[in-house]
Coordinates of C-alpha atoms in Angstrom, one line a residue:
M1 CA -22.0 9.2 0.9
L2 CA -20.8 8.3 -2.5
S3 CA -23.0 5.8 -4.4
V4 CA -21.2 2.5 -5.2
I5 CA -21.0 0.3 -8.5
A6 CA -19.9 -3.1 -8.4
L7 CA -18.4 -4.9 -11.4
V8 CA -19.4 -8.6 -11.2
G9 CA -19.2 -11.6 -13.8
R10 CA -17.2 -14.7 -14.9
P11 CA -13.4 -14.9 -14.7
N12 CA -11.7 -13.2 -17.4
V13 CA -14.7 -11.0 -18.8
G14 CA -12.6 -7.7 -18.4
K15 CA -13.8 -6.4 -15.0
S16 CA -10.5 -5.0 -13.9
T17 CA -9.8 -3.6 -17.3
L18 CA -13.0 -1.7 -16.9
F19 CA -12.3 -0.6 -13.6
N20 CA -8.9 0.8 -14.5
R21 CA -10.8 2.6 -17.3
L22 CA -13.3 4.0 -15.2
T23 CA -11.0 5.3 -12.4
R24 CA -8.5 6.4 -14.9
T25 CA -5.6 4.4 -13.0
R26 CA -3.7 1.0 -13.4
D27 CA -4.5 0.1 -9.9
A28 CA -5.7 -3.4 -10.8
I29 CA -3.7 -5.9 -12.4
V30 CA -4.8 -6.9 -15.8
A31 CA -3.8 -10.0 -17.7
D32 CA -5.0 -12.7 -19.9
F33 CA -5.2 -15.0 -17.1
A34 CA -8.6 -16.2 -15.3
G35 CA -9.1 -15.5 -11.5
L36 CA -6.5 -12.9 -11.1
T37 CA -8.5 -10.6 -9.2
R38 CA -9.3 -12.1 -5.7
D39 CA -10.0 -9.3 -3.3
R40 CA -12.4 -6.3 -3.4
H41 CA -10.8 -3.6 -5.0
Y42 CA -12.1 0.1 -4.6
G43 CA -11.4 3.0 -6.7
T44 CA -13.1 6.5 -7.3
A45 CA -14.6 7.3 -10.8
K46 CA -15.6 10.7 -12.0
L47 CA -18.1 11.9 -14.5
G48 CA -17.9 15.8 -14.9
K49 CA -18.7 17.1 -11.5
R50 CA -19.8 13.9 -10.2
Q51 CA -18.2 10.9 -8.5
F52 CA -19.0 7.6 -7.3
I53 CA -16.9 4.5 -5.9
V54 CA -16.4 1.6 -8.2
V55 CA -15.6 -2.0 -6.9
D56 CA -13.7 -4.5 -8.8
T57 CA -14.4 -8.1 -7.8
G58 CA -13.1 -11.5 -8.4
G59 CA -14.6 -13.8 -10.9
L60 CA -17.7 -15.9 -9.8
E61 CA -17.3 -19.4 -11.0
D62 CA -19.9 -22.0 -9.8
S63 CA -17.8 -25.1 -11.0
A64 CA -14.7 -24.1 -9.0
E65 CA -14.2 -26.2 -6.2
G66 CA -12.0 -25.3 -3.1
A67 CA -12.1 -23.1 -0.2
I68 CA -10.0 -20.2 -1.8
F69 CA -12.7 -19.9 -4.7
E70 CA -15.3 -19.8 -2.0
K71 CA -13.6 -17.2 -0.1
M72 CA -13.5 -15.1 -3.6
A73 CA -16.9 -15.7 -3.9
G74 CA -17.7 -14.3 -0.6
Q75 CA -15.8 -11.2 -1.4
T76 CA -17.9 -10.6 -4.5
M77 CA -21.2 -11.2 -2.7
Q78 CA -20.0 -8.6 0.1
A79 CA -19.3 -6.1 -2.8
I80 CA -23.0 -6.8 -4.4
A81 CA -24.6 -6.3 -0.9
E82 CA -22.7 -2.8 -0.6
A83 CA -23.5 -1.8 -4.1
D84 CA -26.2 0.7 -5.3
L85 CA -25.9 -0.5 -8.9
V86 CA -24.4 -3.6 -10.4
M87 CA -22.5 -3.8 -13.6
F88 CA -23.1 -7.5 -14.9
M89 CA -20.3 -8.1 -17.4
V90 CA -20.4 -10.6 -20.1
D91 CA -17.8 -11.8 -22.8
V92 CA -19.4 -11.3 -26.3
R93 CA -16.7 -13.2 -27.9
A94 CA -16.9 -16.3 -25.5
G95 CA -20.5 -16.5 -25.7
L96 CA -23.3 -17.1 -23.3
A97 CA -22.2 -19.5 -20.5
G98 CA -24.2 -21.6 -17.6
Q99 CA -22.5 -19.4 -15.1
D100 CA -24.0 -16.5 -16.7
H101 CA -27.3 -17.6 -15.8
E102 CA -26.5 -18.4 -12.4
I103 CA -25.2 -14.9 -11.9
A104 CA -28.2 -13.5 -13.6
R105 CA -30.6 -15.6 -11.3
Y106 CA -28.8 -14.2 -8.3
L107 CA -28.9 -10.7 -9.2
R108 CA -32.7 -10.8 -10.2
R109 CA -33.6 -12.2 -6.7
L110 CA -31.8 -9.2 -5.1
G111 CA -33.9 -6.6 -6.9
K112 CA -31.1 -4.2 -7.5
P113 CA -30.4 -1.9 -10.5
V114 CA -28.4 -4.1 -12.9
L115 CA -26.8 -3.1 -16.1
L116 CA -26.0 -6.0 -18.4
V117 CA -22.6 -5.1 -20.0
A118 CA -21.2 -7.0 -22.9
N119 CA -17.8 -6.7 -23.2
K120 CA -15.3 -6.9 -26.1
A121 CA -17.7 -5.9 -28.2
E122 CA -15.5 -3.7 -30.4
G123 CA -16.9 -3.5 -34.3
M124 CA -19.8 -5.7 -32.8
K125 CA -22.5 -3.3 -32.2
G126 CA -26.0 -4.7 -33.5
S127 CA -24.2 -8.1 -34.1
A128 CA -26.6 -11.2 -33.9
Q129 CA -23.9 -12.7 -31.1
L130 CA -25.4 -9.7 -28.6
A131 CA -29.0 -11.3 -28.9
E132 CA -28.3 -14.4 -27.2
F133 CA -27.8 -12.5 -23.9
H134 CA -31.2 -11.6 -23.7
E135 CA -31.8 -15.1 -22.3
L136 CA -30.5 -13.6 -19.1
G137 CA -33.7 -11.6 -18.5
L138 CA -31.9 -8.4 -17.3
G139 CA -33.2 -6.0 -19.9
E140 CA -31.2 -4.1 -22.4
I141 CA -27.6 -5.1 -23.4
Y142 CA -25.1 -2.3 -23.4
P143 CA -21.8 -3.4 -25.8
I144 CA -18.6 -1.9 -24.8
S145 CA -15.0 -2.5 -25.2
A146 CA -13.1 -1.8 -21.7
A147 CA -9.8 -2.3 -23.4
H148 CA -10.3 0.5 -26.3
G149 CA -12.8 2.6 -24.2
Q150 CA -15.8 2.2 -26.7
G151 CA -19.1 2.9 -25.3
V152 CA -17.6 3.2 -21.7
R153 CA -18.5 6.9 -21.2
D154 CA -22.3 6.4 -22.4
L155 CA -22.2 3.5 -19.9
L156 CA -21.0 5.6 -17.2
E157 CA -23.7 8.3 -17.9
L158 CA -26.4 5.8 -17.8
A159 CA -25.1 4.5 -14.6
A160 CA -25.1 7.8 -13.1
E161 CA -28.7 8.5 -14.0
Q162 CA -29.7 5.3 -12.2
L163 CA -27.8 5.6 -9.0
P164 CA -30.3 6.3 -6.2
Q165 CA -28.4 8.8 -4.2
A166 CA -27.6 12.3 -5.3
L167 CA -23.9 12.6 -6.3
P168 CA -21.6 15.3 -4.7
D169 CA -20.6 18.3 -6.7
V170 CA -17.0 17.9 -6.8
Q171 CA -16.4 21.2 -8.6
A172 CA -18.3 23.1 -6.1
D173 CA -16.1 21.5 -3.2
D174 CA -12.8 22.6 -5.3
D175 CA -14.2 26.2 -5.6
A176 CA -14.9 26.3 -1.8
N177 CA -11.3 25.1 -1.2
Q178 CA -9.7 27.6 -3.5
A179 CA -11.7 30.4 -1.9
E180 CA -10.5 29.4 1.4
G181 CA -6.7 29.4 0.2
E182 CA -4.8 27.1 -1.3
E183 CA -2.8 24.6 0.7
S184 CA 0.8 23.5 0.0
E185 CA 1.5 19.9 -1.0
E186 CA 2.9 19.1 2.1
D187 CA 0.1 20.4 4.2
E188 CA -2.3 18.2 1.9
R189 CA -0.1 15.1 2.5
E190 CA -0.2 15.7 6.2
A191 CA -4.1 16.3 6.2
G192 CA -4.7 13.1 4.1
P193 CA -4.9 9.5 5.4
I194 CA -1.7 7.7 6.8
R195 CA -0.6 5.2 4.6
I196 CA 0.5 2.0 6.0
A197 CA 1.8 -0.9 3.8
V198 CA 2.0 -4.5 5.2
A199 CA 4.8 -6.2 3.4
G200 CA 6.6 -9.4 3.9
R201 CA 7.2 -12.9 2.5
P202 CA 4.1 -15.1 1.1
N203 CA 2.0 -16.9 3.8
A204 CA 3.4 -14.3 6.8
G205 CA -0.2 -13.3 7.7
K206 CA -0.2 -9.9 6.1
S207 CA -4.0 -10.1 5.1
T208 CA -4.9 -11.7 8.5
L209 CA -3.3 -8.7 10.1
I210 CA -5.4 -6.2 8.3
N211 CA -8.5 -8.5 8.7
A212 CA -7.8 -8.5 12.5
W213 CA -7.5 -4.7 12.4
L214 CA -10.5 -4.2 10.6
G215 CA -12.7 -6.7 12.6
E216 CA -14.0 -8.5 9.3
D217 CA -12.9 -10.8 6.5
R218 CA -12.2 -7.9 4.0
L219 CA -9.3 -9.7 2.4
V220 CA -9.0 -13.3 1.3
T221 CA -7.0 -15.3 3.7
F222 CA -5.9 -18.8 3.1
D223 CA -3.0 -21.2 3.9
M224 CA -1.4 -20.9 0.5
P225 CA 1.4 -18.7 -0.6
G226 CA 0.4 -16.0 -3.2
T227 CA -3.1 -15.8 -2.1
T228 CA -2.9 -12.1 -2.4
R229 CA -1.7 -10.9 -6.0
D230 CA -2.6 -7.1 -5.8
A231 CA -2.0 -4.2 -3.6
I232 CA -5.2 -3.7 -2.0
R233 CA -5.9 -0.4 -0.3
V234 CA -8.5 -0.3 2.6
P235 CA -9.6 3.2 4.3
F236 CA -9.5 2.8 8.2
T237 CA -10.2 5.1 11.1
R238 CA -9.0 4.5 14.5
D239 CA -9.1 6.8 17.6
G240 CA -10.3 9.6 15.1
K241 CA -7.1 9.2 12.6
A242 CA -7.5 8.2 9.1
Y243 CA -5.5 5.6 7.8
E244 CA -4.9 3.8 4.5
L245 CA -4.0 0.1 5.0
I246 CA -2.4 -1.6 2.0
D247 CA -2.1 -5.1 1.7
T248 CA 0.7 -6.3 -0.7
A249 CA 1.6 -9.4 -2.5
G250 CA 4.1 -11.6 -0.8
L251 CA 7.8 -11.1 -2.1
R252 CA 9.7 -14.2 -2.9
R253 CA 13.4 -14.7 -4.1
K254 CA 13.8 -13.4 -7.6
G255 CA 14.8 -17.0 -8.9
K256 CA 11.5 -18.3 -7.8
V257 CA 9.6 -15.6 -9.4
F258 CA 8.5 -17.2 -12.9
Q259 CA 4.8 -16.2 -13.8
A260 CA 4.2 -12.9 -15.4
I261 CA 1.4 -12.4 -13.0
E262 CA 3.7 -12.5 -10.1
K263 CA 6.0 -10.3 -11.7
F264 CA 3.4 -7.6 -11.8
S265 CA 2.5 -8.4 -8.2
V266 CA 6.1 -7.7 -7.2
V267 CA 6.1 -4.5 -9.0
K268 CA 2.9 -3.4 -7.2
T269 CA 4.3 -4.3 -3.8
L270 CA 7.4 -2.4 -4.4
Q271 CA 5.4 0.5 -5.4
A272 CA 3.3 0.3 -2.4
I273 CA 6.3 0.3 0.0
E274 CA 7.7 3.5 -1.6
G275 CA 4.4 5.3 -1.6
A276 CA 3.6 4.2 2.1
Q277 CA 4.5 6.5 5.1
V278 CA 4.8 3.7 7.4
V279 CA 5.6 0.1 6.5
V280 CA 4.8 -2.8 8.8
L281 CA 7.1 -5.8 7.7
V282 CA 5.4 -9.0 8.7
I283 CA 7.8 -12.1 9.7
D284 CA 6.6 -15.5 10.1
A285 CA 8.0 -16.7 13.5
T286 CA 7.4 -20.2 12.5
V287 CA 9.9 -19.9 9.6
G288 CA 12.1 -17.5 11.2
V289 CA 14.1 -14.6 9.9
T290 CA 15.1 -15.6 6.1
D291 CA 17.5 -13.9 3.7
Q292 CA 14.4 -12.7 1.8
D293 CA 13.2 -11.0 4.9
A294 CA 16.4 -9.2 5.0
H295 CA 16.1 -8.3 1.4
I296 CA 12.8 -6.7 1.9
A297 CA 14.0 -5.0 4.8
G298 CA 16.8 -3.6 2.9
F299 CA 14.4 -2.3 0.1
I300 CA 12.3 -0.5 2.8
L301 CA 15.5 1.2 4.2
E302 CA 16.5 2.3 0.6
S303 CA 13.1 3.7 0.0
G304 CA 13.5 5.7 3.5
R305 CA 10.3 4.4 4.9
A306 CA 9.5 4.2 8.6
V307 CA 9.1 0.7 9.6
V308 CA 7.9 -1.5 12.4
V309 CA 8.9 -5.3 12.4
A310 CA 5.7 -7.3 13.5
I311 CA 6.7 -11.0 14.5
N312 CA 3.6 -12.7 13.6
K313 CA 2.6 -16.3 14.9
W314 CA 4.7 -15.7 18.2
D315 CA 2.2 -17.8 20.2
A316 CA 3.4 -20.9 18.2
L317 CA 7.0 -20.8 19.5
D318 CA 8.3 -22.2 22.5
R319 CA 10.7 -20.3 25.0
Y320 CA 14.0 -22.0 23.0
Q321 CA 12.5 -21.1 19.6
R322 CA 12.0 -17.7 20.6
E323 CA 15.3 -17.3 22.0
Q324 CA 16.6 -18.4 18.5
L325 CA 14.4 -16.0 16.7
A326 CA 15.6 -13.0 18.9
R327 CA 19.3 -13.9 17.9
S328 CA 18.4 -14.5 14.1
L329 CA 16.7 -11.1 14.2
E330 CA 19.8 -9.3 15.6
L331 CA 22.1 -10.8 13.1
R332 CA 20.0 -10.7 9.9
L333 CA 18.4 -7.3 10.4
A334 CA 21.5 -5.7 12.3
F335 CA 21.1 -2.6 9.7
M336 CA 17.5 -1.9 11.1
K337 CA 18.3 -1.3 14.8
F338 CA 16.2 1.7 14.7
A339 CA 13.0 -0.2 14.0
T340 CA 10.5 -1.3 16.8
V341 CA 9.9 -5.0 17.1
K342 CA 6.6 -6.3 18.1
H343 CA 5.4 -9.8 18.8
I344 CA 1.9 -10.6 17.6
S345 CA -0.5 -13.2 16.7
A346 CA -2.9 -11.8 14.0
L347 CA -5.0 -15.1 13.9
K348 CA -5.8 -14.6 17.6
R349 CA -5.9 -10.7 17.6
Q350 CA -2.9 -10.7 20.3
G351 CA -0.5 -7.7 20.7
L352 CA -2.4 -5.5 18.1
G353 CA -2.7 -2.5 20.5
P354 CA 1.2 -2.1 21.1
L355 CA 1.7 -2.7 17.5
W356 CA -0.7 0.4 16.5
K357 CA 1.4 2.6 19.4
A358 CA 4.6 1.6 17.4
I359 CA 3.1 2.6 14.0
D360 CA 2.0 5.8 15.2
A361 CA 5.5 6.6 16.9
A362 CA 7.1 5.6 13.8
Y363 CA 5.1 8.1 11.7
A364 CA 5.7 10.6 14.2
A365 CA 9.3 10.2 14.0
A366 CA 9.2 10.3 10.3
T367 CA 7.5 13.5 10.2
C368 CA 9.4 15.2 12.9
K369 CA 10.1 18.7 12.7
M370 CA 13.3 19.7 14.0
P371 CA 14.2 23.3 14.4
T372 CA 17.6 24.6 13.1
A373 CA 18.5 26.3 16.3
K374 CA 17.9 23.0 18.2
L375 CA 19.8 21.1 15.7
T376 CA 22.7 23.4 15.7
R377 CA 23.0 23.5 19.5
L378 CA 23.1 19.5 19.5
L379 CA 25.6 19.6 16.9
Q380 CA 28.0 21.8 18.9
E381 CA 27.3 19.7 22.2
A382 CA 28.1 16.6 20.1
V383 CA 31.2 18.1 18.8
Q384 CA 32.2 19.0 22.5
Y385 CA 31.5 15.8 23.6
Q386 CA 33.3 14.0 20.9
A387 CA 35.6 15.8 18.4
P388 CA 36.2 14.3 15.2
R389 CA 39.4 13.0 14.5
K390 CA 41.8 14.7 11.9
G391 CA 41.8 13.5 8.3
G392 CA 44.4 14.5 5.6
G393 CA 46.0 17.0 7.8
Y394 CA 42.8 18.8 8.8
R395 CA 40.2 18.6 11.4
P396 CA 36.7 18.4 10.2
K397 CA 34.6 21.5 11.9
P398 CA 30.8 21.0 11.7
R399 CA 29.6 24.3 12.4
Y400 CA 25.8 24.2 12.1
A401 CA 23.1 22.0 11.0
H402 CA 19.5 22.3 9.5
Q403 CA 16.5 19.9 8.5
G404 CA 16.5 18.9 4.7
G405 CA 13.5 16.9 4.5
M406 CA 11.0 14.7 6.3
N407 CA 9.7 11.0 5.8
P408 CA 12.6 10.2 6.2
P409 CA 14.1 13.0 8.4
V410 CA 17.3 14.5 6.6
I411 CA 19.7 16.6 8.6
V412 CA 22.2 18.6 6.5
I413 CA 25.3 19.6 8.2
H414 CA 27.4 22.4 7.1
G415 CA 31.2 23.1 7.9
N416 CA 34.8 23.0 6.8
S417 CA 36.8 19.6 5.7
L418 CA 33.6 17.5 6.5
D419 CA 34.8 15.0 3.9
G420 CA 37.4 13.8 6.8
L421 CA 34.4 12.3 9.0
G422 CA 34.4 8.9 9.1
Q423 CA 31.4 6.5 9.2
S424 CA 31.8 5.8 12.8
Y425 CA 31.6 9.6 13.5
L426 CA 28.5 9.7 11.4
R427 CA 26.9 7.0 13.5
F428 CA 27.9 8.7 16.7
L429 CA 26.2 11.9 15.4
E430 CA 23.1 9.8 14.2
T431 CA 22.6 8.0 17.5
W432 CA 23.0 11.6 19.3
F433 CA 20.2 13.3 17.1
R434 CA 18.0 10.1 17.5
K435 CA 18.2 10.3 21.3
A436 CA 17.4 13.8 21.2
F437 CA 14.4 13.7 19.0
K438 CA 13.4 10.2 19.9
L439 CA 13.6 9.0 16.3
E440 CA 12.5 5.7 16.7
G441 CA 11.3 3.5 13.8
T442 CA 12.5 5.9 11.0
P443 CA 15.8 5.9 9.3
L444 CA 17.8 9.2 9.4
R445 CA 19.9 10.6 6.8
I446 CA 22.7 13.1 7.3
E447 CA 24.0 15.0 4.5
L448 CA 27.4 16.7 4.7
R449 CA 27.9 20.2 2.8
T450 CA 31.4 21.6 3.1
T451 CA 32.1 25.3 2.7
D452 CA 34.3 26.3 -0.1
N453 CA 37.7 27.5 0.8
P454 CA 37.8 31.1 -0.4
Y455 CA 41.7 30.7 -0.8
A456 CA 41.9 27.8 -2.7
G457 CA 44.1 27.9 -5.6
R458 CA 45.7 31.3 -4.5
E459 CA 49.5 31.5 -4.1

């Protein structure tokens, strides 16, 4: 088991900046905006041959009122409970605040190892401003600048010395893997966890769905659009399979995105969709299928991701409303007829089993291996069943096919005069291949390669 370090403190003291510095990523959104982080955010930090888990948390603010702030505090308390060591961050330039005393009192009661980290201390080492933080009674103060990296490595080395658990030797594992033989990138991707992004409009129930899967309040859920601001990745194991669940921020219409924070959230969501292997598109049944739902579905299709449509809050509709929603789904998402639609209630944990079956089926279809011999035979059978029409005086002649890629599956067809194949015939071929390989829940792309005429240009 890897040791865990939790970053805690008041809002806007630089926890997410230090998280990105330690993990050498840009996973956490950083901006000069208090209360930006709301959920626990996990990452892996390395120091030489050693590694450990770092947890970014939301700011603790005792004076803040409201249920959402209470839930944010609950997430932070859970991170502290999981941690082997706590980095309590304070802002040197803002000075000591009353809330710092409250946090320090709570940490002293727990009795866990705590490092008092004074951030934004560039050029202030030995300054008198650091001395006031001795009032917190947490021992030595470690000045750093998370934004510039000053003192961060020394802090990391000190944390590694105080961690109670032995850290794994990453280099030894790498050497063992090399001795066994290097795997291809494709094999490594297949061996890794299946990445599932949960996307949709704000307040559709994305975080509630992930919490229902996990069986715990892992993510902050609140009846307010925009509760989730970052793309939160959560490891999950089901029936012996490893998954990585990615909760994303809700996507609104471009004209309604004003804050820079929300623009960053949109970018993170789009990146999560592109990096996922299966996307669960959550639609709020009480609102219906909106234009924005169609836009999100269109981006998923352009990205080539496998997709399952989850109609959430289905239990809140009567029979007439369900019929209207079904018509709206057929009309607005007609371009995603290949996607499986499941009706669920994330809050009541209804329909989650069939949803998982659809996710596994979509992933299997997206990574399906199609032998060249079988593809060519199916192509020839399709041409015999329905020959393509003549175009420009020549009849297209598809000759053979092979697989050109996975996730999404790509079928490359070779032949003569294939430019004359119309869209209707390509849709016929797509349906033919889908039925043969049971490609449900994934886009299918067909590429045409026309053989050059060796006699072109000769008299």
